[in-house]
Amino acid sequence: MSAPAIEDPVFTLSCGPVEVYPAVLRALSKPVLYHYDPAFLAFYEKVNEKAKAALRLSNAPVILQGEPVLGLEAAAASLIARDDVVLNLASGVYGKLFAFWAARYAREVIELEVPFNEAIDPAAVEAAFKARPDIRVVSLVHHDTPSATINPLAEIGRIVAAHGAYMLVDAVSSFGGMDVHPEPTHSDLFVTGPNKCLGGSPGLTLLGVSERAWAKMEANPDAPRASILSILDWKEAWRSDRGYPFTPSVSEIYGLDAALDLYLAEGPERVWARHDLTARAFRAGVVAMGLDLWAASEAVASPTATAVRIPDGIDDGELRRAIRGRYGVMISAGMRETAGKLVRLGHMGPTARPLHAVIGLTALGGAFRAIGQKVDIGAGTEAAMAVIDAAM
Ligand SMILES: *Cc1c(COP(=O)(O)O)cnc(C)c1O
């Protein structure tokens, strides 16, 4: 006898890939055109214009044909030259991970690390430049998703720009869910994608590239060419009179187009507001229920995901099996250094709806109870509803 089939979840409250908007799903099912079909060439140009508008760029963005880890590795390979000193700012798992890529290309990587429930202090970045004026590239994860904490990118970007260095930013899980864009934050390479707050599918990278970053990459003899990691090869691929380095992921481009249409039509400010409200309702509910947030303070807590600390004696795997098994709610675990210490509920794209916080809290509370942790579900949902109603 075979095991019973596992049913699909009722709610996906993960931190990415996230639930996708229905319009994105429909777009993904369009006929796959030949990439040199004039209709596709014109369409690809339009998608790039929409990405430029969403990123609020004054120059053209770049679309890379793979989910954003490709973009991060490509950014490290292209921007960091072999005699560069890199300051890697690590406030979480992704920040820590970036040092591995940076070390592959840099002369030296200096690391500034803080506990993974805190944010980088801009004053510490200033101090790092004082100690090492030869820092050329600074890398930062804006929202370190496995901690659900936000770094002060704009302040750090200003310091990096003032020292003439280059700012390389992972904004994969914050862009589209809050007010963050490459140019106001002095980001020279800004890496994001459709599969988090834009509610698209995992398969593409969106890059904002400053003119000075283009110049640095073009002058870097080691920057990849004729490679899946090449940013330079894709530079003007959006132009219908140019060729592509290789076949773009045609279906993913349709999905991205639909996600960008939704984002721009709803209005970015409104999209950010519902991410923020959902997060505030979530956090109020977690605390009222008698649980602890992972983030050291409200000020560093993310508007696009919420991390809940696992109380002593509780097994996070058991908790996640309970919430998925009993209620059909899929959530995210910690990763590496945060594994076992927290669980994360994402509110990105279509799940950044205030009532999703109530659903998440109710299911999380029920799962905690089922495995023997006392929580006050009623107080949690009341607190969340109070936040939601105060915003009406
Ligand atoms: C999701 C995410 C990425 C992309 O990596 P995945 O393989 O999709 O997990 C990169 N950086 C951050 C901060 C992310 O949240």
PDB file of N, CA and C in Angstrom, residues 225-312:
ATOM      1  N   ARG A 225      32.358  37.257 -18.693  1.00  0.00           N
ATOM      2  CA  ARG A 225      31.825  37.437 -20.045  1.00  0.00           C
ATOM      3  C   ARG A 225      31.521  36.029 -20.554  1.00  0.00           C
ATOM      4  N   ALA A 226      30.560  35.920 -21.471  1.00  0.00           N
ATOM      5  CA  ALA A 226      30.187  34.608 -22.011  1.00  0.00           C
ATOM      6  C   ALA A 226      29.983  33.603 -20.887  1.00  0.00           C
ATOM      7  N   SER A 227      29.212  34.027 -19.919  1.00  0.00           N
ATOM      8  CA  SER A 227      28.996  33.216 -18.717  1.00  0.00           C
ATOM      9  C   SER A 227      27.588  33.481 -18.211  1.00  0.00           C
ATOM     10  N   ILE A 228      27.010  32.489 -17.536  1.00  0.00           N
ATOM     11  CA  ILE A 228      25.705  32.675 -16.914  1.00  0.00           C
ATOM     12  C   ILE A 228      25.789  33.789 -15.857  1.00  0.00           C
ATOM     13  N   LEU A 229      27.002  34.058 -15.354  1.00  0.00           N
ATOM     14  CA  LEU A 229      27.204  35.092 -14.327  1.00  0.00           C
ATOM     15  C   LEU A 229      27.441  36.480 -14.919  1.00  0.00           C
ATOM     16  N   SER A 230      27.402  36.603 -16.236  1.00  0.00           N
ATOM     17  CA  SER A 230      27.777  37.885 -16.827  1.00  0.00           C
ATOM     18  C   SER A 230      26.657  38.917 -16.751  1.00  0.00           C
ATOM     19  N   ILE A 231      26.921  39.988 -16.030  1.00  0.00           N
ATOM     20  CA  ILE A 231      26.011  41.144 -16.031  1.00  0.00           C
ATOM     21  C   ILE A 231      26.297  41.977 -17.281  1.00  0.00           C
ATOM     22  N   LEU A 232      27.586  42.090 -17.633  1.00  0.00           N
ATOM     23  CA  LEU A 232      27.994  42.904 -18.782  1.00  0.00           C
ATOM     24  C   LEU A 232      27.321  42.427 -20.075  1.00  0.00           C
ATOM     25  N   ASP A 233      27.230  41.118 -20.263  1.00  0.00           N
ATOM     26  CA  ASP A 233      26.631  40.595 -21.501  1.00  0.00           C
ATOM     27  C   ASP A 233      25.150  40.961 -21.635  1.00  0.00           C
ATOM     28  N   TRP A 234      24.478  41.151 -20.500  1.00  0.00           N
ATOM     29  CA  TRP A 234      23.040  41.443 -20.550  1.00  0.00           C
ATOM     30  C   TRP A 234      22.765  42.940 -20.532  1.00  0.00           C
ATOM     31  N   LYS A 235      23.829  43.745 -20.585  1.00  0.00           N
ATOM     32  CA  LYS A 235      23.668  45.185 -20.379  1.00  0.00           C
ATOM     33  C   LYS A 235      22.570  45.809 -21.242  1.00  0.00           C
ATOM     34  N   GLU A 236      22.614  45.597 -22.536  1.00  0.00           N
ATOM     35  CA  GLU A 236      21.617  46.274 -23.374  1.00  0.00           C
ATOM     36  C   GLU A 236      20.702  45.274 -24.058  1.00  0.00           C
ATOM     37  N   ALA A 237      20.571  44.115 -23.436  1.00  0.00           N
ATOM     38  CA  ALA A 237      19.754  43.053 -24.038  1.00  0.00           C
ATOM     39  C   ALA A 237      18.283  43.452 -24.131  1.00  0.00           C
ATOM     40  N   TRP A 238      17.898  44.474 -23.389  1.00  0.00           N
ATOM     41  CA  TRP A 238      16.512  44.941 -23.454  1.00  0.00           C
ATOM     42  C   TRP A 238      16.204  45.619 -24.785  1.00  0.00           C
ATOM     43  N   ARG A 239      17.223  46.051 -25.493  1.00  0.00           N
ATOM     44  CA  ARG A 239      16.991  46.787 -26.747  1.00  0.00           C
ATOM     45  C   ARG A 239      16.608  45.820 -27.858  1.00  0.00           C
ATOM     46  N   SER A 240      15.489  46.132 -28.530  1.00  0.00           N
ATOM     47  CA  SER A 240      15.011  45.200 -29.561  1.00  0.00           C
ATOM     48  C   SER A 240      15.935  45.157 -30.772  1.00  0.00           C
ATOM     49  N   ASP A 241      16.849  46.122 -30.896  1.00  0.00           N
ATOM     50  CA  ASP A 241      17.800  46.089 -32.018  1.00  0.00           C
ATOM     51  C   ASP A 241      19.115  45.396 -31.631  1.00  0.00           C
ATOM     52  N   ARG A 242      19.171  44.832 -30.426  1.00  0.00           N
ATOM     53  CA  ARG A 242      20.368  44.120 -29.977  1.00  0.00           C
ATOM     54  C   ARG A 242      20.056  42.636 -29.848  1.00  0.00           C
ATOM     55  N   GLY A 243      21.061  41.834 -29.722  1.00  0.00           N
ATOM     56  CA  GLY A 243      20.834  40.399 -29.500  1.00  0.00           C
ATOM     57  C   GLY A 243      20.868  40.060 -28.027  1.00  0.00           C
ATOM     58  N   TYR A 244      20.420  38.864 -27.713  1.00  0.00           N
ATOM     59  CA  TYR A 244      20.547  38.359 -26.347  1.00  0.00           C
ATOM     60  C   TYR A 244      21.819  37.522 -26.264  1.00  0.00           C
ATOM     61  N   PRO A 245      22.470  37.487 -25.096  1.00  0.00           N
ATOM     62  CA  PRO A 245      23.613  36.572 -24.945  1.00  0.00           C
ATOM     63  C   PRO A 245      23.179  35.108 -25.048  1.00  0.00           C
ATOM     64  N   PHE A 246      21.997  34.805 -24.523  1.00  0.00           N
ATOM     65  CA  PHE A 246      21.411  33.474 -24.679  1.00  0.00           C
ATOM     66  C   PHE A 246      19.911  33.610 -24.488  1.00  0.00           C
ATOM     67  N   THR A 247      19.196  32.526 -24.556  1.00  0.00           N
ATOM     68  CA  THR A 247      17.733  32.591 -24.508  1.00  0.00           C
ATOM     69  C   THR A 247      17.236  33.073 -23.154  1.00  0.00           C
ATOM     70  N   PRO A 248      16.454  34.136 -23.141  1.00  0.00           N
ATOM     71  CA  PRO A 248      15.843  34.518 -21.866  1.00  0.00           C
ATOM     72  C   PRO A 248      14.770  33.504 -21.458  1.00  0.00           C
ATOM     73  N   SER A 249      14.463  33.463 -20.173  1.00  0.00           N
ATOM     74  CA  SER A 249      13.444  32.537 -19.653  1.00  0.00           C
ATOM     75  C   SER A 249      12.070  33.108 -19.998  1.00  0.00           C
ATOM     76  N   VAL A 250      11.644  32.816 -21.200  1.00  0.00           N
ATOM     77  CA  VAL A 250      10.472  33.479 -21.795  1.00  0.00           C
ATOM     78  C   VAL A 250       9.253  33.469 -20.863  1.00  0.00           C
ATOM     79  N   SER A 251       8.910  32.323 -20.320  1.00  0.00           N
ATOM     80  CA  SER A 251       7.709  32.247 -19.479  1.00  0.00           C
ATOM     81  C   SER A 251       7.862  33.078 -18.208  1.00  0.00           C
ATOM     82  N   GLU A 252       9.062  33.052 -17.647  1.00  0.00           N
ATOM     83  CA  GLU A 252       9.319  33.844 -16.439  1.00  0.00           C
ATOM     84  C   GLU A 252       9.171  35.343 -16.721  1.00  0.00           C
ATOM     85  N   ILE A 253       9.545  35.741 -17.937  1.00  0.00           N
ATOM     86  CA  ILE A 253       9.425  37.157 -18.307  1.00  0.00           C
ATOM     87  C   ILE A 253       7.943  37.547 -18.366  1.00  0.00           C
ATOM     88  N   TYR A 254       7.100  36.649 -18.849  1.00  0.00           N
ATOM     89  CA  TYR A 254       5.656  36.920 -18.830  1.00  0.00           C
ATOM     90  C   TYR A 254       5.163  37.090 -17.393  1.00  0.00           C
ATOM     91  N   GLY A 255       5.656  36.204 -16.524  1.00  0.00           N
ATOM     92  CA  GLY A 255       5.248  36.275 -15.115  1.00  0.00           C
ATOM     93  C   GLY A 255       5.701  37.577 -14.470  1.00  0.00           C
ATOM     94  N   LEU A 256       6.946  37.956 -14.756  1.00  0.00           N
ATOM     95  CA  LEU A 256       7.475  39.210 -14.213  1.00  0.00           C
ATOM     96  C   LEU A 256       6.643  40.395 -14.690  1.00  0.00           C
ATOM     97  N   ASP A 257       6.300  40.384 -15.962  1.00  0.00           N
ATOM     98  CA  ASP A 257       5.500  41.471 -16.535  1.00  0.00           C
ATOM     99  C   ASP A 257       4.183  41.626 -15.774  1.00  0.00           C
ATOM    100  N   ALA A 258       3.528  40.508 -15.501  1.00  0.00           N
ATOM    101  CA  ALA A 258       2.253  40.567 -14.784  1.00  0.00           C
ATOM    102  C   ALA A 258       2.452  41.077 -13.360  1.00  0.00           C
ATOM    103  N   ALA A 259       3.522  40.627 -12.708  1.00  0.00           N
ATOM    104  CA  ALA A 259       3.789  41.069 -11.331  1.00  0.00           C
ATOM    105  C   ALA A 259       4.068  42.573 -11.288  1.00  0.00           C
ATOM    106  N   LEU A 260       4.827  43.060 -12.275  1.00  0.00           N
ATOM    107  CA  LEU A 260       5.132  44.498 -12.329  1.00  0.00           C
ATOM    108  C   LEU A 260       3.872  45.310 -12.616  1.00  0.00           C
ATOM    109  N   ASP A 261       3.023  44.807 -13.515  1.00  0.00           N
ATOM    110  CA  ASP A 261       1.752  45.494 -13.803  1.00  0.00           C
ATOM    111  C   ASP A 261       0.922  45.655 -12.534  1.00  0.00           C
ATOM    112  N   LEU A 262       0.823  44.568 -11.763  1.00  0.00           N
ATOM    113  CA  LEU A 262       0.015  44.615 -10.533  1.00  0.00           C
ATOM    114  C   LEU A 262       0.592  45.634  -9.557  1.00  0.00           C
ATOM    115  N   TYR A 263       1.899  45.586  -9.403  1.00  0.00           N
ATOM    116  CA  TYR A 263       2.585  46.469  -8.447  1.00  0.00           C
ATOM    117  C   TYR A 263       2.383  47.940  -8.830  1.00  0.00           C
ATOM    118  N   LEU A 264       2.589  48.237 -10.105  1.00  0.00           N
ATOM    119  CA  LEU A 264       2.494  49.633 -10.553  1.00  0.00           C
ATOM    120  C   LEU A 264       1.044  50.104 -10.561  1.00  0.00           C
ATOM    121  N   ALA A 265       0.105  49.214 -10.890  1.00  0.00           N
ATOM    122  CA  ALA A 265      -1.301  49.617 -10.947  1.00  0.00           C
ATOM    123  C   ALA A 265      -1.884  49.831  -9.544  1.00  0.00           C
ATOM    124  N   GLU A 266      -1.503  48.967  -8.611  1.00  0.00           N
ATOM    125  CA  GLU A 266      -2.019  49.156  -7.241  1.00  0.00           C
ATOM    126  C   GLU A 266      -1.439  50.426  -6.633  1.00  0.00           C
ATOM    127  N   GLY A 267      -0.215  50.724  -7.007  1.00  0.00           N
ATOM    128  CA  GLY A 267       0.492  51.879  -6.458  1.00  0.00           C
ATOM    129  C   GLY A 267       1.453  51.407  -5.389  1.00  0.00           C
ATOM    130  N   PRO A 268       2.767  51.604  -5.625  1.00  0.00           N
ATOM    131  CA  PRO A 268       3.764  51.104  -4.668  1.00  0.00           C
ATOM    132  C   PRO A 268       3.478  51.528  -3.226  1.00  0.00           C
ATOM    133  N   GLU A 269       3.093  52.773  -3.014  1.00  0.00           N
ATOM    134  CA  GLU A 269       2.865  53.241  -1.633  1.00  0.00           C
ATOM    135  C   GLU A 269       1.784  52.402  -0.954  1.00  0.00           C
ATOM    136  N   ARG A 270       0.745  52.056  -1.706  1.00  0.00           N
ATOM    137  CA  ARG A 270      -0.328  51.235  -1.123  1.00  0.00           C
ATOM    138  C   ARG A 270       0.156  49.815  -0.854  1.00  0.00           C
ATOM    139  N   VAL A 271       0.988  49.304  -1.738  1.00  0.00           N
ATOM    140  CA  VAL A 271       1.533  47.954  -1.531  1.00  0.00           C
ATOM    141  C   VAL A 271       2.399  47.928  -0.264  1.00  0.00           C
ATOM    142  N   TRP A 272       3.251  48.951  -0.123  1.00  0.00           N
ATOM    143  CA  TRP A 272       4.114  48.987   1.077  1.00  0.00           C
ATOM    144  C   TRP A 272       3.258  49.109   2.339  1.00  0.00           C
ATOM    145  N   ALA A 273       2.188  49.907   2.254  1.00  0.00           N
ATOM    146  CA  ALA A 273       1.345  50.135   3.440  1.00  0.00           C
ATOM    147  C   ALA A 273       0.704  48.826   3.911  1.00  0.00           C
ATOM    148  N   ARG A 274       0.279  47.984   2.970  1.00  0.00           N
ATOM    149  CA  ARG A 274      -0.343  46.735   3.443  1.00  0.00           C
ATOM    150  C   ARG A 274       0.700  45.738   3.961  1.00  0.00           C
ATOM    151  N   HIS A 275       1.924  45.817   3.450  1.00  0.00           N
ATOM    152  CA  HIS A 275       2.994  44.999   4.045  1.00  0.00           C
ATOM    153  C   HIS A 275       3.231  45.457   5.490  1.00  0.00           C
ATOM    154  N   ASP A 276       3.336  46.753   5.661  1.00  0.00           N
ATOM    155  CA  ASP A 276       3.633  47.310   6.988  1.00  0.00           C
ATOM    156  C   ASP A 276       2.518  47.003   7.986  1.00  0.00           C
ATOM    157  N   LEU A 277       1.274  47.163   7.559  1.00  0.00           N
ATOM    158  CA  LEU A 277       0.153  46.915   8.469  1.00  0.00           C
ATOM    159  C   LEU A 277       0.084  45.432   8.853  1.00  0.00           C
ATOM    160  N   THR A 278       0.291  44.570   7.888  1.00  0.00           N
ATOM    161  CA  THR A 278       0.280  43.133   8.178  1.00  0.00           C
ATOM    162  C   THR A 278       1.370  42.791   9.191  1.00  0.00           C
ATOM    163  N   ALA A 279       2.545  43.375   9.008  1.00  0.00           N
ATOM    164  CA  ALA A 279       3.663  43.106   9.926  1.00  0.00           C
ATOM    165  C   ALA A 279       3.352  43.611  11.328  1.00  0.00           C
ATOM    166  N   ARG A 280       2.768  44.810  11.398  1.00  0.00           N
ATOM    167  CA  ARG A 280       2.481  45.366  12.732  1.00  0.00           C
ATOM    168  C   ARG A 280       1.419  44.539  13.439  1.00  0.00           C
ATOM    169  N   ALA A 281       0.418  44.079  12.695  1.00  0.00           N
ATOM    170  CA  ALA A 281      -0.620  43.224  13.287  1.00  0.00           C
ATOM    171  C   ALA A 281       0.001  41.908  13.771  1.00  0.00           C
ATOM    172  N   PHE A 282       0.884  41.362  12.959  1.00  0.00           N
ATOM    173  CA  PHE A 282       1.568  40.109  13.309  1.00  0.00           C
ATOM    174  C   PHE A 282       2.358  40.255  14.610  1.00  0.00           C
ATOM    175  N   ARG A 283       3.156  41.311  14.663  1.00  0.00           N
ATOM    176  CA  ARG A 283       4.035  41.489  15.832  1.00  0.00           C
ATOM    177  C   ARG A 283       3.219  41.717  17.098  1.00  0.00           C
ATOM    178  N   ALA A 284       2.160  42.526  16.981  1.00  0.00           N
ATOM    179  CA  ALA A 284       1.317  42.774  18.163  1.00  0.00           C
ATOM    180  C   ALA A 284       0.713  41.459  18.640  1.00  0.00           C
ATOM    181  N   GLY A 285       0.274  40.635  17.705  1.00  0.00           N
ATOM    182  CA  GLY A 285      -0.349  39.368  18.052  1.00  0.00           C
ATOM    183  C   GLY A 285       0.617  38.385  18.692  1.00  0.00           C
ATOM    184  N   VAL A 286       1.825  38.327  18.155  1.00  0.00           N
ATOM    185  CA  VAL A 286       2.840  37.404  18.696  1.00  0.00           C
ATOM    186  C   VAL A 286       3.098  37.735  20.168  1.00  0.00           C
ATOM    187  N   VAL A 287       3.292  39.021  20.437  1.00  0.00           N
ATOM    188  CA  VAL A 287       3.614  39.455  21.803  1.00  0.00           C
ATOM    189  C   VAL A 287       2.412  39.219  22.725  1.00  0.00           C
ATOM    190  N   ALA A 288       1.204  39.581  22.252  1.00  0.00           N
ATOM    191  CA  ALA A 288       0.004  39.427  23.092  1.00  0.00           C
ATOM    192  C   ALA A 288      -0.285  37.955  23.392  1.00  0.00           C
ATOM    193  N   MET A 289       0.135  37.094  22.498  1.00  0.00           N
ATOM    194  CA  MET A 289      -0.095  35.664  22.684  1.00  0.00           C
ATOM    195  C   MET A 289       0.817  35.076  23.750  1.00  0.00           C
ATOM    196  N   GLY A 290       1.879  35.843  24.081  1.00  0.00           N
ATOM    197  CA  GLY A 290       2.818  35.369  25.094  1.00  0.00           C
ATOM    198  C   GLY A 290       4.098  34.802  24.507  1.00  0.00           C
ATOM    199  N   LEU A 291       4.343  35.121  23.238  1.00  0.00           N
ATOM    200  CA  LEU A 291       5.571  34.654  22.586  1.00  0.00           C
ATOM    201  C   LEU A 291       6.528  35.835  22.401  1.00  0.00           C
ATOM    202  N   ASP A 292       7.763  35.522  22.010  1.00  0.00           N
ATOM    203  CA  ASP A 292       8.765  36.579  21.798  1.00  0.00           C
ATOM    204  C   ASP A 292       9.098  36.730  20.322  1.00  0.00           C
ATOM    205  N   LEU A 293       9.265  37.983  19.912  1.00  0.00           N
ATOM    206  CA  LEU A 293       9.784  38.240  18.572  1.00  0.00           C
ATOM    207  C   LEU A 293      11.279  37.947  18.575  1.00  0.00           C
ATOM    208  N   TRP A 294      11.787  37.528  17.427  1.00  0.00           N
ATOM    209  CA  TRP A 294      13.226  37.300  17.304  1.00  0.00           C
ATOM    210  C   TRP A 294      13.984  38.631  17.277  1.00  0.00           C
ATOM    211  N   ALA A 295      13.458  39.608  16.561  1.00  0.00           N
ATOM    212  CA  ALA A 295      14.122  40.907  16.412  1.00  0.00           C
ATOM    213  C   ALA A 295      14.327  41.550  17.784  1.00  0.00           C
ATOM    214  N   ALA A 296      15.515  42.145  17.966  1.00  0.00           N
ATOM    215  CA  ALA A 296      15.863  42.748  19.252  1.00  0.00           C
ATOM    216  C   ALA A 296      14.954  43.936  19.576  1.00  0.00           C
ATOM    217  N   SER A 297      14.419  44.613  18.559  1.00  0.00           N
ATOM    218  CA  SER A 297      13.512  45.740  18.793  1.00  0.00           C
ATOM    219  C   SER A 297      12.563  45.881  17.610  1.00  0.00           C
ATOM    220  N   GLU A 298      11.438  46.576  17.843  1.00  0.00           N
ATOM    221  CA  GLU A 298      10.481  46.899  16.782  1.00  0.00           C
ATOM    222  C   GLU A 298      11.212  47.607  15.634  1.00  0.00           C
ATOM    223  N   ALA A 299      12.153  48.476  16.007  1.00  0.00           N
ATOM    224  CA  ALA A 299      12.822  49.325  15.017  1.00  0.00           C
ATOM    225  C   ALA A 299      13.553  48.512  13.950  1.00  0.00           C
ATOM    226  N   VAL A 300      14.023  47.322  14.281  1.00  0.00           N
ATOM    227  CA  VAL A 300      14.765  46.544  13.286  1.00  0.00           C
ATOM    228  C   VAL A 300      13.906  45.432  12.663  1.00  0.00           C
ATOM    229  N   ALA A 301      12.640  45.313  13.112  1.00  0.00           N
ATOM    230  CA  ALA A 301      11.778  44.237  12.602  1.00  0.00           C
ATOM    231  C   ALA A 301      11.327  44.540  11.176  1.00  0.00           C
ATOM    232  N   SER A 302      11.290  43.515  10.359  1.00  0.00           N
ATOM    233  CA  SER A 302      10.957  43.671   8.941  1.00  0.00           C
ATOM    234  C   SER A 302       9.467  43.857   8.703  1.00  0.00           C
ATOM    235  N   PRO A 303       9.098  44.686   7.704  1.00  0.00           N
ATOM    236  CA  PRO A 303       7.686  44.772   7.321  1.00  0.00           C
ATOM    237  C   PRO A 303       7.243  43.652   6.375  1.00  0.00           C
ATOM    238  N   THR A 304       8.170  42.774   5.974  1.00  0.00           N
ATOM    239  CA  THR A 304       7.793  41.765   4.978  1.00  0.00           C
ATOM    240  C   THR A 304       7.855  40.331   5.507  1.00  0.00           C
ATOM    241  N   ALA A 305       8.354  40.149   6.721  1.00  0.00           N
ATOM    242  CA  ALA A 305       8.380  38.826   7.356  1.00  0.00           C
ATOM    243  C   ALA A 305       8.471  39.018   8.861  1.00  0.00           C
ATOM    244  N   THR A 306       7.951  38.048   9.599  1.00  0.00           N
ATOM    245  CA  THR A 306       8.029  38.119  11.063  1.00  0.00           C
ATOM    246  C   THR A 306       8.657  36.837  11.582  1.00  0.00           C
ATOM    247  N   ALA A 307       9.680  36.990  12.420  1.00  0.00           N
ATOM    248  CA  ALA A 307      10.342  35.828  13.015  1.00  0.00           C
ATOM    249  C   ALA A 307       9.946  35.736  14.484  1.00  0.00           C
ATOM    250  N   VAL A 308       9.546  34.538  14.875  1.00  0.00           N
ATOM    251  CA  VAL A 308       9.110  34.280  16.246  1.00  0.00           C
ATOM    252  C   VAL A 308      10.125  33.367  16.905  1.00  0.00           C
ATOM    253  N   ARG A 309      10.590  33.777  18.074  1.00  0.00           N
ATOM    254  CA  ARG A 309      11.587  32.995  18.805  1.00  0.00           C
ATOM    255  C   ARG A 309      10.960  31.690  19.319  1.00  0.00           C
ATOM    256  N   ILE A 310      11.688  30.614  19.202  1.00  0.00           N
ATOM    257  CA  ILE A 310      11.214  29.315  19.718  1.00  0.00           C
ATOM    258  C   ILE A 310      11.549  29.242  21.218  1.00  0.00           C
ATOM    259  N   PRO A 311      10.539  29.060  22.065  1.00  0.00           N
ATOM    260  CA  PRO A 311      10.823  28.982  23.507  1.00  0.00           C
ATOM    261  C   PRO A 311      11.686  27.759  23.835  1.00  0.00           C
ATOM    262  N   ASP A 312      12.408  27.846  24.935  1.00  0.00           N
ATOM    263  CA  ASP A 312      13.242  26.718  25.388  1.00  0.00           C
ATOM    264  C   ASP A 312      12.398  25.462  25.506  1.00  0.00           C
TER     265      ASP A 312
END
